[in-house]
mmCIF file of N, CA and C in Angstrom:
data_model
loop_
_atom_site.group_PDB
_atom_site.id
_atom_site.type_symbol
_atom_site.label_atom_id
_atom_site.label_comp_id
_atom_site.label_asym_id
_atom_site.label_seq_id
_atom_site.Cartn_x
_atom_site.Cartn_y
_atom_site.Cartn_z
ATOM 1 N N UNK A 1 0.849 -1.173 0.000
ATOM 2 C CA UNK A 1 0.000 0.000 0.000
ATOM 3 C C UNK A 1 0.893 1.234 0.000
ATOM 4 N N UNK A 2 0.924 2.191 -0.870
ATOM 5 C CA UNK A 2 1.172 3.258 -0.887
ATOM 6 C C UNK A 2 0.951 4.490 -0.200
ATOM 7 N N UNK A 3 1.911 5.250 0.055
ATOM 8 C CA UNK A 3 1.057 6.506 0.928
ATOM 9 C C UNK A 3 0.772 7.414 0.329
ATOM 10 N N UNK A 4 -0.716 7.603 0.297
ATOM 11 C CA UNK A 4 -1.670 8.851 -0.463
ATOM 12 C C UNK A 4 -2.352 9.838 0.844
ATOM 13 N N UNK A 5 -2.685 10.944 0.482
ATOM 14 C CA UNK A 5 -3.399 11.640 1.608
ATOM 15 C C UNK A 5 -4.433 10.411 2.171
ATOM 16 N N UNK A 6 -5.150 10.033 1.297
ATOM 17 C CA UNK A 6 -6.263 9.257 1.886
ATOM 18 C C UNK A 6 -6.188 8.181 3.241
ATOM 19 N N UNK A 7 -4.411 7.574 2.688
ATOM 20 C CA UNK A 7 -4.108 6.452 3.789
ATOM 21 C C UNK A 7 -3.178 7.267 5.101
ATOM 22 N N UNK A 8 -3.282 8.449 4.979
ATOM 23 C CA UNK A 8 -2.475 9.405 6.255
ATOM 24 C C UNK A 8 -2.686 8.552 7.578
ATOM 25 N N UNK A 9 -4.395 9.194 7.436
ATOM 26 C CA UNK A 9 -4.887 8.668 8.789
ATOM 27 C C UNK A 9 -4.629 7.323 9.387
ATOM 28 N N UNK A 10 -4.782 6.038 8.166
ATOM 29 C CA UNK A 10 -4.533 4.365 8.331
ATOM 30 C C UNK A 10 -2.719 4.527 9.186
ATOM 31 N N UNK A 11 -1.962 5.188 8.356
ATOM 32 C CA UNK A 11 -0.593 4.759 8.642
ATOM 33 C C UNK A 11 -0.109 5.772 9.883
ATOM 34 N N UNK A 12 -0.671 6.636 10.263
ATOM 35 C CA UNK A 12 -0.160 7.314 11.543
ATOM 36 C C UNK A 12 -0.948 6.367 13.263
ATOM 37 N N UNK A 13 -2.354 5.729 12.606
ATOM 38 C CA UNK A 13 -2.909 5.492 13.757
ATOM 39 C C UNK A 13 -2.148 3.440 13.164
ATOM 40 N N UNK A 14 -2.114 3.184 12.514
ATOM 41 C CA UNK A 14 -1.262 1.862 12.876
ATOM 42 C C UNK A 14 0.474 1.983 13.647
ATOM 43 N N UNK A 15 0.977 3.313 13.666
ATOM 44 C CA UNK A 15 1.497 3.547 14.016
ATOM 45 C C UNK A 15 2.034 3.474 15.725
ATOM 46 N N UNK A 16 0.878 3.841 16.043
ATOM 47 C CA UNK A 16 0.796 3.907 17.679
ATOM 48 C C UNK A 16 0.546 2.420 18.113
ATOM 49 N N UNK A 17 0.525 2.540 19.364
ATOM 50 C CA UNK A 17 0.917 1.044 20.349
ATOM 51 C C UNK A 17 -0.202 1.272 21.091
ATOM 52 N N UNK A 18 -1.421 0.702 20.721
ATOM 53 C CA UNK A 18 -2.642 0.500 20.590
ATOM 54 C C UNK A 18 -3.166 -0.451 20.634
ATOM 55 N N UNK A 19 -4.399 -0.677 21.431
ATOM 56 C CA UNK A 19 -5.536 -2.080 21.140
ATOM 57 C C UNK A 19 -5.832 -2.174 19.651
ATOM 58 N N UNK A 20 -6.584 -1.507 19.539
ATOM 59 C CA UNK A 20 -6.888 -1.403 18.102
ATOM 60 C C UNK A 20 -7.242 0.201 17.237
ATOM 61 N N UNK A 21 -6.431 -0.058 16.301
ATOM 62 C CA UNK A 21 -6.178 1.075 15.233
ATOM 63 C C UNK A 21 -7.331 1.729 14.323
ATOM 64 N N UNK A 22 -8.532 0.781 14.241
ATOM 65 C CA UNK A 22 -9.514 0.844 14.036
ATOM 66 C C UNK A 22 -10.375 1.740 14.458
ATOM 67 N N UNK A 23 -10.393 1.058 15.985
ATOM 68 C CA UNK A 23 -11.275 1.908 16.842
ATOM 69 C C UNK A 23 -10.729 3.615 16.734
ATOM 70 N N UNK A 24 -9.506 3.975 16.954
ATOM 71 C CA UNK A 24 -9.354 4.934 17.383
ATOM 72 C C UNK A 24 -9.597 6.110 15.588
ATOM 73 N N UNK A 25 -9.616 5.259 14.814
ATOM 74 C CA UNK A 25 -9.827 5.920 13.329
ATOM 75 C C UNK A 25 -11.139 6.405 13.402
ATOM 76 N N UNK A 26 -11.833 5.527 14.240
ATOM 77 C CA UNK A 26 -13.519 5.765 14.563
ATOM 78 C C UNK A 26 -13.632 7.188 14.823
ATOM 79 N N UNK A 27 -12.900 6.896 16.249
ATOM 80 C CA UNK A 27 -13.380 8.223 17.734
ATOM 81 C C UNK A 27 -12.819 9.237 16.553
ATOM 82 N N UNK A 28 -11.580 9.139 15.818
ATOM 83 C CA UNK A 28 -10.814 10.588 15.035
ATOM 84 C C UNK A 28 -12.247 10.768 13.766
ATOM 85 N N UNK A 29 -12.588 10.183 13.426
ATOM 86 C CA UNK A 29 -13.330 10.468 12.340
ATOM 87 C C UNK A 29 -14.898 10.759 12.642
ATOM 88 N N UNK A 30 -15.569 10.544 13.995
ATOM 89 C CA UNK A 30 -16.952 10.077 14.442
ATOM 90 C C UNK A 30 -16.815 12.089 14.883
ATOM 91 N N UNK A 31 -15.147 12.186 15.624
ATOM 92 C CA UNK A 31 -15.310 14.034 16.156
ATOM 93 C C UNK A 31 -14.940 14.501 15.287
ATOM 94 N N UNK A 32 -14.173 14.377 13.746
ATOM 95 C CA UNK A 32 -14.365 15.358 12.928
ATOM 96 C C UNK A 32 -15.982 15.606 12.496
ATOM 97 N N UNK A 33 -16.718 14.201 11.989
ATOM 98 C CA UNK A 33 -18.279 14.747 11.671
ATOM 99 C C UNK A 33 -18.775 15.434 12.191
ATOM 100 N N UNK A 34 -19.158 15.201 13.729
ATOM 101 C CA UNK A 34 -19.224 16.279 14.607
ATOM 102 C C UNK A 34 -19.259 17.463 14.309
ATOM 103 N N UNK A 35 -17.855 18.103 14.522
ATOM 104 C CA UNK A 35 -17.451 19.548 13.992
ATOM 105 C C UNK A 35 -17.826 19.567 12.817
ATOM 106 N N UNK A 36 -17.901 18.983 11.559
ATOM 107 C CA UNK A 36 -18.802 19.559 10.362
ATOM 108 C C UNK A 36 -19.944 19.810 10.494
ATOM 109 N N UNK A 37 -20.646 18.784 11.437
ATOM 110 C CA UNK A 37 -22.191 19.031 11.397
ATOM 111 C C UNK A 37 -22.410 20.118 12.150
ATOM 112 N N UNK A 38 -21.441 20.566 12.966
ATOM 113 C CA UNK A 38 -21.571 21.840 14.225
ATOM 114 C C UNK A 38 -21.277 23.163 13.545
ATOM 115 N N UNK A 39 -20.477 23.034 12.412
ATOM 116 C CA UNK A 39 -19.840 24.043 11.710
ATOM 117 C C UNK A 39 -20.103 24.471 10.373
ATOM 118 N N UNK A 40 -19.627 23.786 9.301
ATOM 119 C CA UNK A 40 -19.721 23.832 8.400
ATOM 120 C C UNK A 40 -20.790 23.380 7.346
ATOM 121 N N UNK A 41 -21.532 22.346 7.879
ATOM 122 C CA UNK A 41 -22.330 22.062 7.478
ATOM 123 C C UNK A 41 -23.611 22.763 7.574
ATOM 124 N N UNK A 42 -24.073 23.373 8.818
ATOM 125 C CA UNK A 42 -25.005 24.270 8.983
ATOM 126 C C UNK A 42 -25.528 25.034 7.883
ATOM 127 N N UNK A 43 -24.492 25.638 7.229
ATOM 128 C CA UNK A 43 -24.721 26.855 5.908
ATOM 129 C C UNK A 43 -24.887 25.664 4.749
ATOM 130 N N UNK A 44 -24.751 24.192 4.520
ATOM 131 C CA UNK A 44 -24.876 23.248 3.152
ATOM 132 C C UNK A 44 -25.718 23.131 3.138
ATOM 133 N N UNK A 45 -25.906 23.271 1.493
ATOM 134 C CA UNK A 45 -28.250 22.554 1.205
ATOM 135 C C UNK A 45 -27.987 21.536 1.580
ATOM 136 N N UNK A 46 -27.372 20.991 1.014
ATOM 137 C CA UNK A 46 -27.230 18.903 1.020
ATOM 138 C C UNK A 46 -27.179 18.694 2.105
ATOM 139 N N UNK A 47 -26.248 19.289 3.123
ATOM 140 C CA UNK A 47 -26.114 18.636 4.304
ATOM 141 C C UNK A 47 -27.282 18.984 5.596
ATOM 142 N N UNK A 48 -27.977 20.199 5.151
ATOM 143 C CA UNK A 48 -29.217 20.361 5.552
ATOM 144 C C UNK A 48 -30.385 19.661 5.346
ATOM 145 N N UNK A 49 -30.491 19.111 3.740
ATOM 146 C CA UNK A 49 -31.406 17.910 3.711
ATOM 147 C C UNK A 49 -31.119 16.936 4.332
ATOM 148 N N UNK A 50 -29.940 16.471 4.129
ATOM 149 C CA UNK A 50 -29.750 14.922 5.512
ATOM 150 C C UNK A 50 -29.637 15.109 6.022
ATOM 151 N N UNK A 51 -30.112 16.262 7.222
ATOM 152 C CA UNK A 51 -30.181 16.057 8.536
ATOM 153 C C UNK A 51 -31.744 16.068 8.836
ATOM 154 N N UNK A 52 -32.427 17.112 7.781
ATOM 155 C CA UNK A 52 -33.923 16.962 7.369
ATOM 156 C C UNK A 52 -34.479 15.427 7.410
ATOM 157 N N UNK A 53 -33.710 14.756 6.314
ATOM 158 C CA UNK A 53 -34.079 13.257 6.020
ATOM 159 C C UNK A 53 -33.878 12.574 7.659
ATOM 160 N N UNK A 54 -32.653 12.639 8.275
ATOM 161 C CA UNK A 54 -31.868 11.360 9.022
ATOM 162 C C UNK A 54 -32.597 12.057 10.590
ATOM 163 N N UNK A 55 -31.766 13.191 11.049
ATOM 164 C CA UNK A 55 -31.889 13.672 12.418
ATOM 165 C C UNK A 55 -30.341 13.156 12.732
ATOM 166 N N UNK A 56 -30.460 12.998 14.029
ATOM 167 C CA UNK A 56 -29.181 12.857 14.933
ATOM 168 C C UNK A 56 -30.064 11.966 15.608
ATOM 169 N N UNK A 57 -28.920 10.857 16.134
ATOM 170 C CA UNK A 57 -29.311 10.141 16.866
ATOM 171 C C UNK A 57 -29.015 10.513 18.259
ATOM 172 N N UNK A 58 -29.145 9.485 19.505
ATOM 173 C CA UNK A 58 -29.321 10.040 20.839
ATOM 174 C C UNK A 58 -27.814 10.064 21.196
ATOM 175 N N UNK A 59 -27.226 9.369 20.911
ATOM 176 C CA UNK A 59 -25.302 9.365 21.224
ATOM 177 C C UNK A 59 -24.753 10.832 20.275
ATOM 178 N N UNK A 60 -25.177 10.669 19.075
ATOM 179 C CA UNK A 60 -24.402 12.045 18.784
ATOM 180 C C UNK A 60 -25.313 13.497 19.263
ATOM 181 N N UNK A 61 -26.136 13.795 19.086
ATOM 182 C CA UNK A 61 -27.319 14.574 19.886
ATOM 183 C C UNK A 61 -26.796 14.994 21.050
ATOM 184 N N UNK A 62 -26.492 13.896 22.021
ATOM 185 C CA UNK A 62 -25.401 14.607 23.525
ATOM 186 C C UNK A 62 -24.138 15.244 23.181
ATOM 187 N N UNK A 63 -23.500 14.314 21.994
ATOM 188 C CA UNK A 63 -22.552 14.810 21.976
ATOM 189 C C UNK A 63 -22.027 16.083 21.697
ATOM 190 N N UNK A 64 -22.959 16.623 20.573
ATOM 191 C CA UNK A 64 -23.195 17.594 20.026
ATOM 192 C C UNK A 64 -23.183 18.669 21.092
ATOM 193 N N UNK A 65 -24.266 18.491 21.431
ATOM 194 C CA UNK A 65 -24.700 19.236 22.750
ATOM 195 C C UNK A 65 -24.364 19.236 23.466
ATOM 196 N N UNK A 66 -23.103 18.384 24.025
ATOM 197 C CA UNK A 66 -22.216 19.193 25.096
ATOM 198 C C UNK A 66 -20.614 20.253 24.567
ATOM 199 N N UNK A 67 -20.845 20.558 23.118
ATOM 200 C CA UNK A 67 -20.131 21.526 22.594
ATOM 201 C C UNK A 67 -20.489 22.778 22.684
ATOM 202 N N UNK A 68 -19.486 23.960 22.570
ATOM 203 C CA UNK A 68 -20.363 24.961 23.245
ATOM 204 C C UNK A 68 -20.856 25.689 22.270
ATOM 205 N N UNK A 69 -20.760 25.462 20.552
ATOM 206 C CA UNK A 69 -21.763 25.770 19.122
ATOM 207 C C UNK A 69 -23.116 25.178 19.484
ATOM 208 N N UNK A 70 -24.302 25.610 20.573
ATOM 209 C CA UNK A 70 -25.054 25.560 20.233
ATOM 210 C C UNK A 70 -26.232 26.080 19.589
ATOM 211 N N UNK A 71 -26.059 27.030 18.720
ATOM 212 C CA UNK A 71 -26.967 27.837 17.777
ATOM 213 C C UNK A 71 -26.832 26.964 16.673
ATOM 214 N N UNK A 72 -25.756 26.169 15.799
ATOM 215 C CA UNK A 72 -25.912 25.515 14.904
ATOM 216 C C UNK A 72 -26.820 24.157 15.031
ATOM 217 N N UNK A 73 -26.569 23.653 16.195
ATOM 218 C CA UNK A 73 -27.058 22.342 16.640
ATOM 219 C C UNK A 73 -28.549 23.064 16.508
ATOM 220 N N UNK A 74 -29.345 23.859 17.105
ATOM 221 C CA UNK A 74 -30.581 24.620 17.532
ATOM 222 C C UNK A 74 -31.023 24.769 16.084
ATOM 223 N N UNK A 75 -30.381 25.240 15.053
ATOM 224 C CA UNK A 75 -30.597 25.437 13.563
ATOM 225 C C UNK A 75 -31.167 23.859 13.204
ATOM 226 N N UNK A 76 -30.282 23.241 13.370
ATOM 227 C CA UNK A 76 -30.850 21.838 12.707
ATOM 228 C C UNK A 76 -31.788 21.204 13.579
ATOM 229 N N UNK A 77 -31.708 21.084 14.632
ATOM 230 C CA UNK A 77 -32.938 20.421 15.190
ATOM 231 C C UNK A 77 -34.353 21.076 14.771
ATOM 232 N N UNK A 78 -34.146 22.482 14.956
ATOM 233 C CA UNK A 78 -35.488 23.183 14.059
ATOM 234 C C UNK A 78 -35.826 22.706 13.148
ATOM 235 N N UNK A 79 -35.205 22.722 11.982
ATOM 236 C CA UNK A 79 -35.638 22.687 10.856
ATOM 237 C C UNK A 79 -35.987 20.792 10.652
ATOM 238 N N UNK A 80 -35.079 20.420 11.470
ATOM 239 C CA UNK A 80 -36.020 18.813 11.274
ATOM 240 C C UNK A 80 -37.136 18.280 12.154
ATOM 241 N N UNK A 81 -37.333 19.039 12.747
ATOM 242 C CA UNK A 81 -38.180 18.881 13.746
ATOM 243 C C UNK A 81 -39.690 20.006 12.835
ATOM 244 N N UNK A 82 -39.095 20.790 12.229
ATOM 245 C CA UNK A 82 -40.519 21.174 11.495
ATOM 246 C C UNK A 82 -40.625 20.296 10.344
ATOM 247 N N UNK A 83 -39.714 19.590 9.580
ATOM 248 C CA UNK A 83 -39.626 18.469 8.745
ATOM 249 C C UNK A 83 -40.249 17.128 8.978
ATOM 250 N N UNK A 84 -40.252 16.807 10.022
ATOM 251 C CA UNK A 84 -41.183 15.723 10.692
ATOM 252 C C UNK A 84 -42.603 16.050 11.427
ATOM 253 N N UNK A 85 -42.725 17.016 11.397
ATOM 254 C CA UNK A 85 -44.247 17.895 11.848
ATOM 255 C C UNK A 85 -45.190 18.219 10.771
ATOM 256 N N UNK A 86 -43.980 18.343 9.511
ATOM 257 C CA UNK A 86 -44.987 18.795 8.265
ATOM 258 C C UNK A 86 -45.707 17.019 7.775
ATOM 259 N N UNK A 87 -43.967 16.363 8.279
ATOM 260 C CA UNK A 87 -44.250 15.042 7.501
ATOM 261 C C UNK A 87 -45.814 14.020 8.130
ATOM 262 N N UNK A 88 -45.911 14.221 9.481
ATOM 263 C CA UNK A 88 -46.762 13.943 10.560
ATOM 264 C C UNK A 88 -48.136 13.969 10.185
ATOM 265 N N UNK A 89 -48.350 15.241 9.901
ATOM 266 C CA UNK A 89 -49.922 15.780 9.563
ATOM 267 C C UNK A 89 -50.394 15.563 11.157
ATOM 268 N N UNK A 90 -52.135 15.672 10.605
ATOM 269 C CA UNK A 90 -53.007 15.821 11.858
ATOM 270 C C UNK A 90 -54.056 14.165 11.537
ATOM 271 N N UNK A 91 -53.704 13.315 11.907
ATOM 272 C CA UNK A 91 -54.410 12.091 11.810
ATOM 273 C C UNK A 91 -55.727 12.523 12.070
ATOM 274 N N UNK A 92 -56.408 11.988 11.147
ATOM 275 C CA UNK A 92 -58.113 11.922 10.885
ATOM 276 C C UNK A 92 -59.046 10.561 12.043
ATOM 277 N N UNK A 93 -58.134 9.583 12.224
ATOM 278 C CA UNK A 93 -58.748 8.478 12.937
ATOM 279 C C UNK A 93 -57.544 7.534 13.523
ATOM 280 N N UNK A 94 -58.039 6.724 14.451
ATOM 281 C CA UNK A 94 -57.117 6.170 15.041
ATOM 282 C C UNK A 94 -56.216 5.515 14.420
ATOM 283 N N UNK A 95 -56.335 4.715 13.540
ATOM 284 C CA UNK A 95 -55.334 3.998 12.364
ATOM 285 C C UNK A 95 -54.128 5.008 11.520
ATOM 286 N N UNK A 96 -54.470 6.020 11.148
ATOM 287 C CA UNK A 96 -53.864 7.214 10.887
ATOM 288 C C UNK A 96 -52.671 7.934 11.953
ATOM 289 N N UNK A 97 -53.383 7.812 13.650
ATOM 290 C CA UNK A 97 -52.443 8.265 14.402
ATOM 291 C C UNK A 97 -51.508 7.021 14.799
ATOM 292 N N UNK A 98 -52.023 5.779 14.681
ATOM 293 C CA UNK A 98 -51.163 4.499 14.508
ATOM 294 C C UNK A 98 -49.847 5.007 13.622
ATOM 295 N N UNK A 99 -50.521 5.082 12.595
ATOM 296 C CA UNK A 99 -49.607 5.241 11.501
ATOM 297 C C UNK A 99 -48.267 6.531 11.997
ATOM 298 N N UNK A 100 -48.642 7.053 12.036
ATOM 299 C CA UNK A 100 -47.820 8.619 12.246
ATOM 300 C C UNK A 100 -47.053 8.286 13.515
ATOM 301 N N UNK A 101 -47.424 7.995 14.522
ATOM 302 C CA UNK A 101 -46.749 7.854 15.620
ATOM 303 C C UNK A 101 -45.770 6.764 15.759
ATOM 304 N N UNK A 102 -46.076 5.539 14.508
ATOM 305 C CA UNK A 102 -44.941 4.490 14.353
ATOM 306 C C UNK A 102 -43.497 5.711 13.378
ATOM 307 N N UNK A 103 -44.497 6.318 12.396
ATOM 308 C CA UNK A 103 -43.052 6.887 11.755
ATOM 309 C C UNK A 103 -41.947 8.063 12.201
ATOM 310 N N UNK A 104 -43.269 8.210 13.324
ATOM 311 C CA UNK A 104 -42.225 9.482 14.528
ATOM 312 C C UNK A 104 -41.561 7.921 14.891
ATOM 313 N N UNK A 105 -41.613 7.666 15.475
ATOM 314 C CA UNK A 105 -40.615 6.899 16.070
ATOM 315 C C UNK A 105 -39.799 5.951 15.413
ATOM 316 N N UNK A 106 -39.964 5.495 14.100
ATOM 317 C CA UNK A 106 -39.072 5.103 13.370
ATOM 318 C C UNK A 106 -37.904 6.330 13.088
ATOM 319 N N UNK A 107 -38.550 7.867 13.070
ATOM 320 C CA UNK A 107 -37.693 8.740 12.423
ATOM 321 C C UNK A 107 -36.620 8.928 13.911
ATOM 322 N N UNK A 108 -36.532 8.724 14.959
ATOM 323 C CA UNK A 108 -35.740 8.334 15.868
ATOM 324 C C UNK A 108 -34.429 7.416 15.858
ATOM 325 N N UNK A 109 -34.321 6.236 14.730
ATOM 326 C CA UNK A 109 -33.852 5.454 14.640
ATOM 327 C C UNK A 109 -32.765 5.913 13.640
ATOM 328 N N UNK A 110 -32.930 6.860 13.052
ATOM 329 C CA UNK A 110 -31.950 7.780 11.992
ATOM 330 C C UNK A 110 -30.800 8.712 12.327
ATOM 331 N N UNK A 111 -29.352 8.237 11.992
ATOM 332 C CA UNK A 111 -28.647 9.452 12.339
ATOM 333 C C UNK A 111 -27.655 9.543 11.170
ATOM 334 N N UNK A 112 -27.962 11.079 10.700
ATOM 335 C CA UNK A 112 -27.014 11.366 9.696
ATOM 336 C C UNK A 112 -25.259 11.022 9.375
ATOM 337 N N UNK A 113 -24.910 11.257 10.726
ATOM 338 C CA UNK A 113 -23.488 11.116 11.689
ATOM 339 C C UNK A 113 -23.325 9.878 11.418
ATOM 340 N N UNK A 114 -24.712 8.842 11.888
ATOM 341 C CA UNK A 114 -24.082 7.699 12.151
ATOM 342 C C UNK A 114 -23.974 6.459 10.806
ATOM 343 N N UNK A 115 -24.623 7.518 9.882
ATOM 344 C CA UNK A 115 -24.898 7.299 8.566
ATOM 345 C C UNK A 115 -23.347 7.297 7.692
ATOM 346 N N UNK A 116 -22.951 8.259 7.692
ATOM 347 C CA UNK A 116 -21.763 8.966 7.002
ATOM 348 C C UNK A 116 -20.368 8.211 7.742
ATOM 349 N N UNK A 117 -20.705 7.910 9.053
ATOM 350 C CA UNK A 117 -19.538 7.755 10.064
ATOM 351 C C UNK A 117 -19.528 5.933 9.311
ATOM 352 N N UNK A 118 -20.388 5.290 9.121
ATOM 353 C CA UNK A 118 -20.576 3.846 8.501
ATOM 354 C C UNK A 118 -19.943 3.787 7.283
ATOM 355 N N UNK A 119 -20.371 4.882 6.560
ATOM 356 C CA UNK A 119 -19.602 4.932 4.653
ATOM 357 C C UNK A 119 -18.147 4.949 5.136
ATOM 358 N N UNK A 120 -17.985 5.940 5.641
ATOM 359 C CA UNK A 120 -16.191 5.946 5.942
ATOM 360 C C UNK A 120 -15.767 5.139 6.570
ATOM 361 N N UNK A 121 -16.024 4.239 7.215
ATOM 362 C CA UNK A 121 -15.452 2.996 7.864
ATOM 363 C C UNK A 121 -15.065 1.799 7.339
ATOM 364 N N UNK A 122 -16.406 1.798 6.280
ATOM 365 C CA UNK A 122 -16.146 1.034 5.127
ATOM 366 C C UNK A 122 -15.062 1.247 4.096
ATOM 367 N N UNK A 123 -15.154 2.594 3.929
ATOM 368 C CA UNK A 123 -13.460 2.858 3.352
ATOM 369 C C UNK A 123 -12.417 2.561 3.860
ATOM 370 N N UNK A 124 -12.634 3.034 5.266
ATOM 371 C CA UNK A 124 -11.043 2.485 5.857
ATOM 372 C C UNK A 124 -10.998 1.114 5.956
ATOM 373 N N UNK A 125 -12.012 0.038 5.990
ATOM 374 C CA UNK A 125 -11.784 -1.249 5.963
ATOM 375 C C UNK A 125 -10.769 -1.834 5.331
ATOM 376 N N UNK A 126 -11.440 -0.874 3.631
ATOM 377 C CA UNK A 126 -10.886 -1.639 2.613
ATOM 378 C C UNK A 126 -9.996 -0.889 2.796
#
């Protein structure tokens, strides 16, 4: 394997005298998303729709939130939280609020972070 920017990260953290090299590619890559989603991402369409689509889950959500950018975090929870209110409606009959209240809570099960943090892992696999 050659060294390209891409394999930086692989060959500095196999480097260290470590359990596993893996894991710690995680924690380095799980707190850069983080800071994008806290930072930079705030002002992206795209990255504003998947957070629209996904949310944050309850592990990154704390995490987030115990950073002290919280106006960006406050930006996105708004706007997906009116994204799942529009998506919701006002159920007409009980089967309807069945319905809606399973997909609120399916939409719980979604995290953008933990979405993106999976693609790149898979890269570093390979």
């Amino acid at each position: 394997m050659q060294y390209h920017i891409n394999t930086g990260l692989i060959y500095s953290e196999m480097k260290k005298d470590c359990e596993c090299p893996l894991c710690s590619i995680e924690k380095i890559v799980d707190e850069q998303f983080i800071n994008e989603y806290l930072n930079d991402a705030v002002c992206d369409d795209d990255a504003r729709k998947e957070v629209n689509a996904y949310g944050f889950c309850k592990k990154h959500y704390s995490k987030m939130f115990k950073r002290p950018n919280k106006l960006s975090l406050a930006l996105q929870v708004y706007t997906r939280l009116n994204t799942v209110r529009k998506n919701a409606g006002i159920p007409k009959d009980v089967k309807s609020a069945m319905k809606t209240s399973e997909s609120i809570l399916a939409s719980q099960k979604t995290c953008v972070i933990c979405n993106t943090l999976d693609y790149a892992m898979t890269r570093y696999y390979m």
